[in-house]
């Protein structure tokens, strides 16, 4: 299992458990957050419009043009696909710019279509974006669990939840999977095809 951490330039959050990752990519302002938390990345990627400090000479750096099709994060995902990573842990990817966040979600869906599962979280939410056919989630007290389709999820079965389903199709234009709850200590989700977007959110 190859794991890559991608530190993006959203709102800063403390970077925890990064030691579980084999490789660290800092995207643009993400390098500032690395410096803040005394983390040495393996690769810097970006057009560096949001990080304006001096770039290190001893870290591999890919300087991207300011006018480009890929976001810095999307370019990092392409790197991970090309280097056969299995999982990506995203850090500092939340913030006030919803357009940036949607772009990040779409990059994660691109990763899932290429066999990479993405994990990201903040103080109130945990996201899993994956093409795995089975996911097991332990109870998280005080949290709901929602399941959305990136496109179409075919023959979805949910067990151990307040609202269970069997061999149900979920589409990306109808939020039927919003705000489920744990009934048992674990929820098991199975599907045949499609990319799952699983969100565990703190209940106010």
PDB file of N, CA, C and O in Angstrom, residues 17-82:
ATOM      1  N   UNK A  17      -0.438  12.849  11.804  1.00  0.00           N
ATOM      2  CA  UNK A  17      -0.290  11.475  11.295  1.00  0.00           C
ATOM      3  C   UNK A  17       0.323  11.413   9.902  1.00  0.00           C
ATOM      4  O   UNK A  17       0.051  10.475   9.154  1.00  0.00           O
ATOM      5  N   UNK A  18       1.129  12.380   9.558  1.00  0.00           N
ATOM      6  CA  UNK A  18       1.707  12.374   8.215  1.00  0.00           C
ATOM      7  C   UNK A  18       2.786  11.296   8.087  1.00  0.00           C
ATOM      8  O   UNK A  18       3.163  10.900   6.972  1.00  0.00           O
ATOM      9  N   UNK A  19       3.222  10.769   9.233  1.00  0.00           N
ATOM     10  CA  UNK A  19       4.228   9.726   9.199  1.00  0.00           C
ATOM     11  C   UNK A  19       3.758   8.439   8.543  1.00  0.00           C
ATOM     12  O   UNK A  19       4.582   7.597   8.160  1.00  0.00           O
ATOM     13  N   UNK A  20       2.438   8.272   8.384  1.00  0.00           N
ATOM     14  CA  UNK A  20       1.916   7.065   7.739  1.00  0.00           C
ATOM     15  C   UNK A  20       2.086   7.119   6.218  1.00  0.00           C
ATOM     16  O   UNK A  20       1.860   6.111   5.538  1.00  0.00           O
ATOM     17  N   UNK A  21       2.505   8.271   5.707  1.00  0.00           N
ATOM     18  CA  UNK A  21       2.640   8.445   4.258  1.00  0.00           C
ATOM     19  C   UNK A  21       4.088   8.233   3.822  1.00  0.00           C
ATOM     20  O   UNK A  21       5.028   8.604   4.524  1.00  0.00           O
ATOM     21  N   UNK A  22       4.249   7.649   2.649  1.00  0.00           N
ATOM     22  CA  UNK A  22       5.576   7.334   2.113  1.00  0.00           C
ATOM     23  C   UNK A  22       6.219   8.513   1.393  1.00  0.00           C
ATOM     24  O   UNK A  22       7.437   8.541   1.205  1.00  0.00           O
ATOM     25  N   UNK A  23       5.383   9.480   0.975  1.00  0.00           N
ATOM     26  CA  UNK A  23       5.867  10.578   0.140  1.00  0.00           C
ATOM     27  C   UNK A  23       5.018  11.795   0.448  1.00  0.00           C
ATOM     28  O   UNK A  23       3.812  11.675   0.702  1.00  0.00           O
ATOM     29  N   UNK A  24       5.617  12.976   0.447  1.00  0.00           N
ATOM     30  CA  UNK A  24       4.906  14.211   0.791  1.00  0.00           C
ATOM     31  C   UNK A  24       5.068  15.218  -0.337  1.00  0.00           C
ATOM     32  O   UNK A  24       6.186  15.537  -0.742  1.00  0.00           O
ATOM     33  N   UNK A  25       3.931  15.697  -0.833  1.00  0.00           N
ATOM     34  CA  UNK A  25       3.915  16.754  -1.846  1.00  0.00           C
ATOM     35  C   UNK A  25       3.313  18.007  -1.223  1.00  0.00           C
ATOM     36  O   UNK A  25       2.240  17.951  -0.620  1.00  0.00           O
ATOM     37  N   UNK A  26       3.984  19.129  -1.362  1.00  0.00           N
ATOM     38  CA  UNK A  26       3.441  20.419  -0.932  1.00  0.00           C
ATOM     39  C   UNK A  26       3.064  21.216  -2.171  1.00  0.00           C
ATOM     40  O   UNK A  26       3.890  21.407  -3.065  1.00  0.00           O
ATOM     41  N   UNK A  27       1.818  21.642  -2.233  1.00  0.00           N
ATOM     42  CA  UNK A  27       1.332  22.431  -3.370  1.00  0.00           C
ATOM     43  C   UNK A  27       1.308  23.907  -2.992  1.00  0.00           C
ATOM     44  O   UNK A  27       0.540  24.318  -2.106  1.00  0.00           O
ATOM     45  N   UNK A  28       2.161  24.680  -3.634  1.00  0.00           N
ATOM     46  CA  UNK A  28       2.191  26.132  -3.495  1.00  0.00           C
ATOM     47  C   UNK A  28       2.230  26.542  -2.023  1.00  0.00           C
ATOM     48  O   UNK A  28       3.190  26.261  -1.322  1.00  0.00           O
ATOM     49  N   UNK A  29       1.172  27.196  -1.518  1.00  0.00           N
ATOM     50  CA  UNK A  29       1.177  27.682  -0.139  1.00  0.00           C
ATOM     51  C   UNK A  29       1.293  26.539   0.865  1.00  0.00           C
ATOM     52  O   UNK A  29       1.623  26.763   2.038  1.00  0.00           O
ATOM     53  N   UNK A  30       1.026  25.321   0.417  1.00  0.00           N
ATOM     54  CA  UNK A  30       1.206  24.169   1.282  1.00  0.00           C
ATOM     55  C   UNK A  30       2.614  24.082   1.833  1.00  0.00           C
ATOM     56  O   UNK A  30       2.838  23.540   2.916  1.00  0.00           O
ATOM     57  N   UNK A  31       3.590  24.634   1.093  1.00  0.00           N
ATOM     58  CA  UNK A  31       4.966  24.622   1.597  1.00  0.00           C
ATOM     59  C   UNK A  31       5.107  25.516   2.826  1.00  0.00           C
ATOM     60  O   UNK A  31       5.867  25.202   3.749  1.00  0.00           O
ATOM     61  N   UNK A  32       4.364  26.619   2.857  1.00  0.00           N
ATOM     62  CA  UNK A  32       4.370  27.486   4.041  1.00  0.00           C
ATOM     63  C   UNK A  32       3.879  26.720   5.266  1.00  0.00           C
ATOM     64  O   UNK A  32       4.413  26.869   6.370  1.00  0.00           O
ATOM     65  N   UNK A  33       2.860  25.871   5.061  1.00  0.00           N
ATOM     66  CA  UNK A  33       2.333  25.074   6.163  1.00  0.00           C
ATOM     67  C   UNK A  33       3.338  24.003   6.591  1.00  0.00           C
ATOM     68  O   UNK A  33       3.414  23.654   7.774  1.00  0.00           O
ATOM     69  N   UNK A  34       4.104  23.473   5.634  1.00  0.00           N
ATOM     70  CA  UNK A  34       5.167  22.528   5.982  1.00  0.00           C
ATOM     71  C   UNK A  34       6.194  23.193   6.892  1.00  0.00           C
ATOM     72  O   UNK A  34       6.620  22.618   7.901  1.00  0.00           O
ATOM     73  N   UNK A  35       6.590  24.409   6.533  1.00  0.00           N
ATOM     74  CA  UNK A  35       7.549  25.136   7.358  1.00  0.00           C
ATOM     75  C   UNK A  35       6.986  25.383   8.755  1.00  0.00           C
ATOM     76  O   UNK A  35       7.706  25.263   9.753  1.00  0.00           O
ATOM     77  N   UNK A  36       5.709  25.700   8.811  1.00  0.00           N
ATOM     78  CA  UNK A  36       5.057  25.977  10.096  1.00  0.00           C
ATOM     79  C   UNK A  36       5.093  24.757  11.008  1.00  0.00           C
ATOM     80  O   UNK A  36       5.272  24.867  12.226  1.00  0.00           O
ATOM     81  N   UNK A  37       4.943  23.553  10.416  1.00  0.00           N
ATOM     82  CA  UNK A  37       4.886  22.320  11.198  1.00  0.00           C
ATOM     83  C   UNK A  37       6.178  21.509  11.135  1.00  0.00           C
ATOM     84  O   UNK A  37       6.191  20.336  11.504  1.00  0.00           O
ATOM     85  N   UNK A  38       7.244  22.144  10.654  1.00  0.00           N
ATOM     86  CA  UNK A  38       8.572  21.502  10.583  1.00  0.00           C
ATOM     87  C   UNK A  38       8.535  20.197   9.789  1.00  0.00           C
ATOM     88  O   UNK A  38       9.093  19.174  10.198  1.00  0.00           O
ATOM     89  N   UNK A  39       7.859  20.230   8.648  1.00  0.00           N
ATOM     90  CA  UNK A  39       7.750  19.076   7.757  1.00  0.00           C
ATOM     91  C   UNK A  39       8.595  19.343   6.517  1.00  0.00           C
ATOM     92  O   UNK A  39       8.525  20.433   5.934  1.00  0.00           O
ATOM     93  N   UNK A  40       9.377  18.381   6.117  1.00  0.00           N
ATOM     94  CA  UNK A  40      10.183  18.509   4.904  1.00  0.00           C
ATOM     95  C   UNK A  40       9.520  17.696   3.794  1.00  0.00           C
ATOM     96  O   UNK A  40       9.509  16.459   3.842  1.00  0.00           O
ATOM     97  N   UNK A  41       8.935  18.348   2.813  1.00  0.00           N
ATOM     98  CA  UNK A  41       8.282  17.594   1.723  1.00  0.00           C
ATOM     99  C   UNK A  41       9.312  16.976   0.785  1.00  0.00           C
ATOM    100  O   UNK A  41      10.477  17.405   0.744  1.00  0.00           O
ATOM    101  N   UNK A  42       8.855  15.983   0.039  1.00  0.00           N
ATOM    102  CA  UNK A  42       9.712  15.356  -0.962  1.00  0.00           C
ATOM    103  C   UNK A  42       9.629  16.056  -2.310  1.00  0.00           C
ATOM    104  O   UNK A  42      10.550  15.952  -3.132  1.00  0.00           O
ATOM    105  N   UNK A  43       8.529  16.780  -2.537  1.00  0.00           N
ATOM    106  CA  UNK A  43       8.301  17.435  -3.825  1.00  0.00           C
ATOM    107  C   UNK A  43       7.463  18.683  -3.609  1.00  0.00           C
ATOM    108  O   UNK A  43       6.492  18.667  -2.847  1.00  0.00           O
ATOM    109  N   UNK A  44       7.837  19.774  -4.287  1.00  0.00           N
ATOM    110  CA  UNK A  44       7.022  20.987  -4.325  1.00  0.00           C
ATOM    111  C   UNK A  44       6.415  21.123  -5.709  1.00  0.00           C
ATOM    112  O   UNK A  44       7.098  20.916  -6.719  1.00  0.00           O
ATOM    113  N   UNK A  45       5.134  21.472  -5.755  1.00  0.00           N
ATOM    114  CA  UNK A  45       4.429  21.655  -7.022  1.00  0.00           C
ATOM    115  C   UNK A  45       3.646  22.954  -6.947  1.00  0.00           C
ATOM    116  O   UNK A  45       2.986  23.229  -5.938  1.00  0.00           O
ATOM    117  N   UNK A  46       3.687  23.751  -8.007  1.00  0.00           N
ATOM    118  CA  UNK A  46       2.829  24.931  -8.047  1.00  0.00           C
ATOM    119  C   UNK A  46       3.331  26.016  -8.956  1.00  0.00           C
ATOM    120  O   UNK A  46       4.472  25.975  -9.445  1.00  0.00           O
ATOM    121  N   UNK A  47       2.448  26.997  -9.194  1.00  0.00           N
ATOM    122  CA  UNK A  47       2.873  28.202  -9.899  1.00  0.00           C
ATOM    123  C   UNK A  47       3.371  29.251  -8.910  1.00  0.00           C
ATOM    124  O   UNK A  47       3.872  30.292  -9.295  1.00  0.00           O
ATOM    125  N   UNK A  48       3.184  28.961  -7.620  1.00  0.00           N
ATOM    126  CA  UNK A  48       3.700  29.780  -6.516  1.00  0.00           C
ATOM    127  C   UNK A  48       3.219  31.232  -6.607  1.00  0.00           C
ATOM    128  O   UNK A  48       3.973  32.172  -6.504  1.00  0.00           O
ATOM    129  N   UNK A  49       1.888  31.318  -6.787  1.00  0.00           N
ATOM    130  CA  UNK A  49       1.234  32.613  -6.722  1.00  0.00           C
ATOM    131  C   UNK A  49       0.761  32.919  -5.301  1.00  0.00           C
ATOM    132  O   UNK A  49       0.524  34.071  -4.951  1.00  0.00           O
ATOM    133  N   UNK A  50       0.637  31.878  -4.458  1.00  0.00           N
ATOM    134  CA  UNK A  50       0.188  32.093  -3.078  1.00  0.00           C
ATOM    135  C   UNK A  50       1.321  31.920  -2.068  1.00  0.00           C
ATOM    136  O   UNK A  50       1.206  32.381  -0.940  1.00  0.00           O
ATOM    137  N   UNK A  51       2.396  31.244  -2.459  1.00  0.00           N
ATOM    138  CA  UNK A  51       3.595  31.210  -1.626  1.00  0.00           C
ATOM    139  C   UNK A  51       4.650  32.071  -2.293  1.00  0.00           C
ATOM    140  O   UNK A  51       5.052  31.821  -3.436  1.00  0.00           O
ATOM    141  N   UNK A  52       5.087  33.089  -1.591  1.00  0.00           N
ATOM    142  CA  UNK A  52       6.002  34.061  -2.205  1.00  0.00           C
ATOM    143  C   UNK A  52       7.380  34.060  -1.554  1.00  0.00           C
ATOM    144  O   UNK A  52       8.208  34.913  -1.860  1.00  0.00           O
ATOM    145  N   UNK A  53       7.614  33.115  -0.656  1.00  0.00           N
ATOM    146  CA  UNK A  53       8.919  33.052  -0.005  1.00  0.00           C
ATOM    147  C   UNK A  53       9.967  32.417  -0.904  1.00  0.00           C
ATOM    148  O   UNK A  53       9.710  32.062  -2.058  1.00  0.00           O
ATOM    149  N   UNK A  54      11.135  32.252  -0.370  1.00  0.00           N
ATOM    150  CA  UNK A  54      12.227  31.647  -1.118  1.00  0.00           C
ATOM    151  C   UNK A  54      12.016  30.144  -1.199  1.00  0.00           C
ATOM    152  O   UNK A  54      11.707  29.489  -0.209  1.00  0.00           O
ATOM    153  N   UNK A  55      12.189  29.596  -2.389  1.00  0.00           N
ATOM    154  CA  UNK A  55      12.054  28.165  -2.579  1.00  0.00           C
ATOM    155  C   UNK A  55      13.370  27.480  -2.208  1.00  0.00           C
ATOM    156  O   UNK A  55      14.454  27.998  -2.495  1.00  0.00           O
ATOM    157  N   UNK A  56      13.288  26.302  -1.597  1.00  0.00           N
ATOM    158  CA  UNK A  56      14.514  25.607  -1.192  1.00  0.00           C
ATOM    159  C   UNK A  56      15.252  25.050  -2.410  1.00  0.00           C
ATOM    160  O   UNK A  56      14.640  24.689  -3.422  1.00  0.00           O
ATOM    161  N   UNK A  57      16.548  24.969  -2.305  1.00  0.00           N
ATOM    162  CA  UNK A  57      17.342  24.422  -3.398  1.00  0.00           C
ATOM    163  C   UNK A  57      17.532  22.917  -3.282  1.00  0.00           C
ATOM    164  O   UNK A  57      17.936  22.266  -4.251  1.00  0.00           O
ATOM    165  N   UNK A  58      17.240  22.357  -2.104  1.00  0.00           N
ATOM    166  CA  UNK A  58      17.501  20.941  -1.875  1.00  0.00           C
ATOM    167  C   UNK A  58      16.240  20.073  -1.917  1.00  0.00           C
ATOM    168  O   UNK A  58      16.261  18.916  -1.501  1.00  0.00           O
ATOM    169  N   UNK A  59      15.122  20.623  -2.403  1.00  0.00           N
ATOM    170  CA  UNK A  59      13.878  19.862  -2.560  1.00  0.00           C
ATOM    171  C   UNK A  59      13.457  19.930  -4.016  1.00  0.00           C
ATOM    172  O   UNK A  59      13.438  21.017  -4.617  1.00  0.00           O
ATOM    173  N   UNK A  60      13.131  18.787  -4.595  1.00  0.00           N
ATOM    174  CA  UNK A  60      12.686  18.757  -5.993  1.00  0.00           C
ATOM    175  C   UNK A  60      11.454  19.643  -6.154  1.00  0.00           C
ATOM    176  O   UNK A  60      10.520  19.585  -5.342  1.00  0.00           O
ATOM    177  N   UNK A  61      11.454  20.469  -7.189  1.00  0.00           N
ATOM    178  CA  UNK A  61      10.375  21.437  -7.387  1.00  0.00           C
ATOM    179  C   UNK A  61       9.912  21.421  -8.835  1.00  0.00           C
ATOM    180  O   UNK A  61      10.731  21.444  -9.755  1.00  0.00           O
ATOM    181  N   UNK A  62       8.599  21.358  -9.019  1.00  0.00           N
ATOM    182  CA  UNK A  62       7.994  21.507 -10.344  1.00  0.00           C
ATOM    183  C   UNK A  62       7.268  22.849 -10.373  1.00  0.00           C
ATOM    184  O   UNK A  62       6.239  23.012  -9.728  1.00  0.00           O
ATOM    185  N   UNK A  63       7.829  23.795 -11.101  1.00  0.00           N
ATOM    186  CA  UNK A  63       7.203  25.115 -11.216  1.00  0.00           C
ATOM    187  C   UNK A  63       6.269  25.097 -12.420  1.00  0.00           C
ATOM    188  O   UNK A  63       6.695  24.876 -13.557  1.00  0.00           O
ATOM    189  N   UNK A  64       4.995  25.319 -12.158  1.00  0.00           N
ATOM    190  CA  UNK A  64       3.974  25.264 -13.201  1.00  0.00           C
ATOM    191  C   UNK A  64       3.687  26.665 -13.725  1.00  0.00           C
ATOM    192  O   UNK A  64       3.841  27.652 -12.996  1.00  0.00           O
ATOM    193  N   UNK A  65       3.260  26.776 -14.977  1.00  0.00           N
ATOM    194  CA  UNK A  65       2.888  28.098 -15.497  1.00  0.00           C
ATOM    195  C   UNK A  65       1.642  28.618 -14.793  1.00  0.00           C
ATOM    196  O   UNK A  65       0.794  27.840 -14.334  1.00  0.00           O
ATOM    197  N   UNK A  66       1.533  29.927 -14.686  1.00  0.00           N
ATOM    198  CA  UNK A  66       0.369  30.524 -14.025  1.00  0.00           C
ATOM    199  C   UNK A  66      -0.907  30.245 -14.804  1.00  0.00           C
ATOM    200  O   UNK A  66      -1.965  29.998 -14.224  1.00  0.00           O
ATOM    201  N   UNK A  67      -0.827  30.288 -16.124  1.00  0.00           N
ATOM    202  CA  UNK A  67      -1.981  29.982 -16.973  1.00  0.00           C
ATOM    203  C   UNK A  67      -1.876  28.517 -17.400  1.00  0.00           C
ATOM    204  O   UNK A  67      -1.017  28.153 -18.203  1.00  0.00           O
ATOM    205  N   UNK A  68      -2.773  27.686 -16.863  1.00  0.00           N
ATOM    206  CA  UNK A  68      -2.700  26.244 -17.098  1.00  0.00           C
ATOM    207  C   UNK A  68      -4.084  25.641 -16.920  1.00  0.00           C
ATOM    208  O   UNK A  68      -4.992  26.257 -16.348  1.00  0.00           O
ATOM    209  N   UNK A  69      -4.241  24.412 -17.407  1.00  0.00           N
ATOM    210  CA  UNK A  69      -5.521  23.715 -17.265  1.00  0.00           C
ATOM    211  C   UNK A  69      -5.661  23.071 -15.890  1.00  0.00           C
ATOM    212  O   UNK A  69      -6.720  23.130 -15.279  1.00  0.00           O
ATOM    213  N   UNK A  70      -4.601  22.440 -15.402  1.00  0.00           N
ATOM    214  CA  UNK A  70      -4.645  21.756 -14.111  1.00  0.00           C
ATOM    215  C   UNK A  70      -4.445  22.725 -12.955  1.00  0.00           C
ATOM    216  O   UNK A  70      -3.619  23.639 -13.042  1.00  0.00           O
ATOM    217  N   UNK A  71      -5.195  22.507 -11.888  1.00  0.00           N
ATOM    218  CA  UNK A  71      -4.842  23.171 -10.636  1.00  0.00           C
ATOM    219  C   UNK A  71      -3.560  22.527 -10.102  1.00  0.00           C
ATOM    220  O   UNK A  71      -3.152  21.446 -10.556  1.00  0.00           O
ATOM    221  N   UNK A  72      -2.933  23.165  -9.134  1.00  0.00           N
ATOM    222  CA  UNK A  72      -1.737  22.579  -8.528  1.00  0.00           C
ATOM    223  C   UNK A  72      -2.059  21.212  -7.932  1.00  0.00           C
ATOM    224  O   UNK A  72      -1.277  20.260  -8.061  1.00  0.00           O
ATOM    225  N   UNK A  73      -3.227  21.115  -7.279  1.00  0.00           N
ATOM    226  CA  UNK A  73      -3.615  19.852  -6.663  1.00  0.00           C
ATOM    227  C   UNK A  73      -3.866  18.780  -7.714  1.00  0.00           C
ATOM    228  O   UNK A  73      -3.473  17.623  -7.548  1.00  0.00           O
ATOM    229  N   UNK A  74      -4.506  19.159  -8.815  1.00  0.00           N
ATOM    230  CA  UNK A  74      -4.749  18.197  -9.885  1.00  0.00           C
ATOM    231  C   UNK A  74      -3.424  17.690 -10.461  1.00  0.00           C
ATOM    232  O   UNK A  74      -3.281  16.503 -10.770  1.00  0.00           O
ATOM    233  N   UNK A  75      -2.461  18.565 -10.599  1.00  0.00           N
ATOM    234  CA  UNK A  75      -1.144  18.151 -11.093  1.00  0.00           C
ATOM    235  C   UNK A  75      -0.512  17.151 -10.121  1.00  0.00           C
ATOM    236  O   UNK A  75       0.115  16.172 -10.553  1.00  0.00           O
ATOM    237  N   UNK A  76      -0.704  17.379  -8.830  1.00  0.00           N
ATOM    238  CA  UNK A  76      -0.181  16.446  -7.831  1.00  0.00           C
ATOM    239  C   UNK A  76      -0.869  15.088  -7.957  1.00  0.00           C
ATOM    240  O   UNK A  76      -0.225  14.037  -7.804  1.00  0.00           O
ATOM    241  N   UNK A  77      -2.169  15.101  -8.237  1.00  0.00           N
ATOM    242  CA  UNK A  77      -2.877  13.834  -8.449  1.00  0.00           C
ATOM    243  C   UNK A  77      -2.329  13.090  -9.663  1.00  0.00           C
ATOM    244  O   UNK A  77      -2.175  11.862  -9.634  1.00  0.00           O
ATOM    245  N   UNK A  78      -2.042  13.817 -10.731  1.00  0.00           N
ATOM    246  CA  UNK A  78      -1.464  13.155 -11.915  1.00  0.00           C
ATOM    247  C   UNK A  78      -0.125  12.508 -11.553  1.00  0.00           C
ATOM    248  O   UNK A  78       0.184  11.404 -12.015  1.00  0.00           O
ATOM    249  N   UNK A  79       0.642  13.186 -10.740  1.00  0.00           N
ATOM    250  CA  UNK A  79       1.915  12.618 -10.289  1.00  0.00           C
ATOM    251  C   UNK A  79       1.663  11.303  -9.545  1.00  0.00           C
ATOM    252  O   UNK A  79       2.350  10.304  -9.779  1.00  0.00           O
ATOM    253  N   UNK A  80       0.680  11.300  -8.655  1.00  0.00           N
ATOM    254  CA  UNK A  80       0.394  10.102  -7.866  1.00  0.00           C
ATOM    255  C   UNK A  80      -0.118   8.955  -8.734  1.00  0.00           C
ATOM    256  O   UNK A  80       0.222   7.793  -8.499  1.00  0.00           O
ATOM    257  N   UNK A  81      -0.933   9.276  -9.726  1.00  0.00           N
ATOM    258  CA  UNK A  81      -1.397   8.240 -10.654  1.00  0.00           C
ATOM    259  C   UNK A  81      -0.215   7.648 -11.413  1.00  0.00           C
ATOM    260  O   UNK A  81      -0.080   6.427 -11.543  1.00  0.00           O
ATOM    261  N   UNK A  82       0.662   8.520 -11.904  1.00  0.00           N
ATOM    262  CA  UNK A  82       1.812   8.056 -12.685  1.00  0.00           C
ATOM    263  C   UNK A  82       2.806   7.250 -11.857  1.00  0.00           C
ATOM    264  O   UNK A  82       3.596   6.470 -12.404  1.00  0.00           O
TER     265      UNK A  82
END
